[in-house]
XYZ file of C-alpha atoms in Angstrom:
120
model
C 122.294 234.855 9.929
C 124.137 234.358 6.699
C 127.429 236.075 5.811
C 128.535 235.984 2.464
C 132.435 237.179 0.728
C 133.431 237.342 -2.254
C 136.462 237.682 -4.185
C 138.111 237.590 -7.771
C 137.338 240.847 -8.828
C 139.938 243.148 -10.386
C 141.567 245.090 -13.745
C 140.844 243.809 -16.858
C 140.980 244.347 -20.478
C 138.367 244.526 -22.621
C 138.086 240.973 -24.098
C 139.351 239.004 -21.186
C 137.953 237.235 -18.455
C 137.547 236.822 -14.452
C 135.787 234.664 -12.256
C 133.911 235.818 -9.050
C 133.932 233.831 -6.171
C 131.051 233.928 -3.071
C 131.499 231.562 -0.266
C 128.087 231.847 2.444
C 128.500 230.843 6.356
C 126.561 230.856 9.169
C 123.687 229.349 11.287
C 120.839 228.814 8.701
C 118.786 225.805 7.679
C 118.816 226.196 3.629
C 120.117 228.625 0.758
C 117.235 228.254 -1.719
C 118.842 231.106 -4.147
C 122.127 232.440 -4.739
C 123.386 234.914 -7.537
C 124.775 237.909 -8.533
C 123.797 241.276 -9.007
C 125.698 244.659 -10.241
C 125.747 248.168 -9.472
C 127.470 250.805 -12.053
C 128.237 254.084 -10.657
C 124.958 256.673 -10.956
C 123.071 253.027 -11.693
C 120.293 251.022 -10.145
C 121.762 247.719 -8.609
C 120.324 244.878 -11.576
C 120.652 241.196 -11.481
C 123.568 239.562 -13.359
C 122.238 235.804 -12.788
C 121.081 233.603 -10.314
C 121.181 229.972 -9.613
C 118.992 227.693 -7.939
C 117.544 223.912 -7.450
C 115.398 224.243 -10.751
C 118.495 225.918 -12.831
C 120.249 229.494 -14.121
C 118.770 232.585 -14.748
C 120.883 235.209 -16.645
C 120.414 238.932 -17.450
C 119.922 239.521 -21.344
C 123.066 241.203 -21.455
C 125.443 238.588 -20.264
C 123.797 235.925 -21.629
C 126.583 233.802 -23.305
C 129.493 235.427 -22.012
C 128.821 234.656 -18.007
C 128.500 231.481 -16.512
C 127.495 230.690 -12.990
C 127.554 227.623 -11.566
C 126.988 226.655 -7.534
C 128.549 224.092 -4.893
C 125.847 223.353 -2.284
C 128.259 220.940 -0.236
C 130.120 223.927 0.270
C 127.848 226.828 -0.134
C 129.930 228.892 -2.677
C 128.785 230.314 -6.152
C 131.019 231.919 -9.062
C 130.616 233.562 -11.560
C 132.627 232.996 -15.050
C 133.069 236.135 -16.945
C 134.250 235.835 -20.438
C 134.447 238.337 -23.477
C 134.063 241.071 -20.761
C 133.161 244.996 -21.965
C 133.367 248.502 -20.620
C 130.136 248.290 -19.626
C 130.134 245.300 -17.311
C 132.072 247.821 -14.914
C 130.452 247.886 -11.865
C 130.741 246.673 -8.198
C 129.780 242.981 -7.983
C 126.928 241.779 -5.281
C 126.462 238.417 -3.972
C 123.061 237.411 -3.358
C 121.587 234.774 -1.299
C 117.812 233.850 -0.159
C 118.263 232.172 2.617
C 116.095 230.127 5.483
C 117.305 230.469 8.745
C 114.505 227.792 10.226
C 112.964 224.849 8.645
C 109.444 226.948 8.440
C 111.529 230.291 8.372
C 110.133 232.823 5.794
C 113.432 233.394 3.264
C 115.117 236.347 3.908
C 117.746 237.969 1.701
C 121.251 238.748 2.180
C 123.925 240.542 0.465
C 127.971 240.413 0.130
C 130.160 243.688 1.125
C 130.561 243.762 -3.094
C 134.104 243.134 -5.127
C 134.723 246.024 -7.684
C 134.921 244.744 -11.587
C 136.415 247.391 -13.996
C 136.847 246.810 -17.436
C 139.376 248.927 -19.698
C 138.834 249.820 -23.272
């Protein structure tokens, strides 16, 4: 199994910035994906970005204001949020696709969420 936390959410002001942290333990063989997704109240959950071996995938609408980056010695991923609006409010997922076996088929796994509220 793979457990994943994260932290650094919070308060901020329109404008300013905050970096999301994700650290992944456990007993598996390899993390092949990790990322972030977002869920705004009365919204469906939507990818934010995701990293992997072949590079960064963002969401159109953070595109050039987010930055994630990954540490595979360690397992952990962030997330760099700059020029940060109302409407990136939202609860913050972790994501990870993860192997538990050499041959294992990938299975996904999820973070308990860190809230990110940004103030007009």
């Amino acid at each position: 199994q793979v457990q994943l936390v994260e932290s650094g959410g919070g308060l901020v002001q329109a404008g300013g910035s905050l970096r999301l942290s994700c650290a992944a333990s456990g007993s598996f063989w390899s993390i092949n994906v990790m990322g972030w997704y977002r869920q705004a109240p009365g919204k469906q959950r939507e990818l934010v970005a995701t990293v992997t071996s072949g590079g960064t995938n963002y969401a159109a609408s953070v595109k050039g204001r987010f930055t994630i980056s990954r540490d595979n010695a360690k397992n952990t991923v962030n997330l760099q949020m700059n020029s940060l609006k109302p409407e990136d409010t939202a609860v913050y997922y972790c994501n990870a696709v993860a192997q538990l076996r050499v041959a294992g088929t990938p299975n996904v796994y999820w973070g308990q969420g860190t809230q990110v509220t940004v103030s007009s």
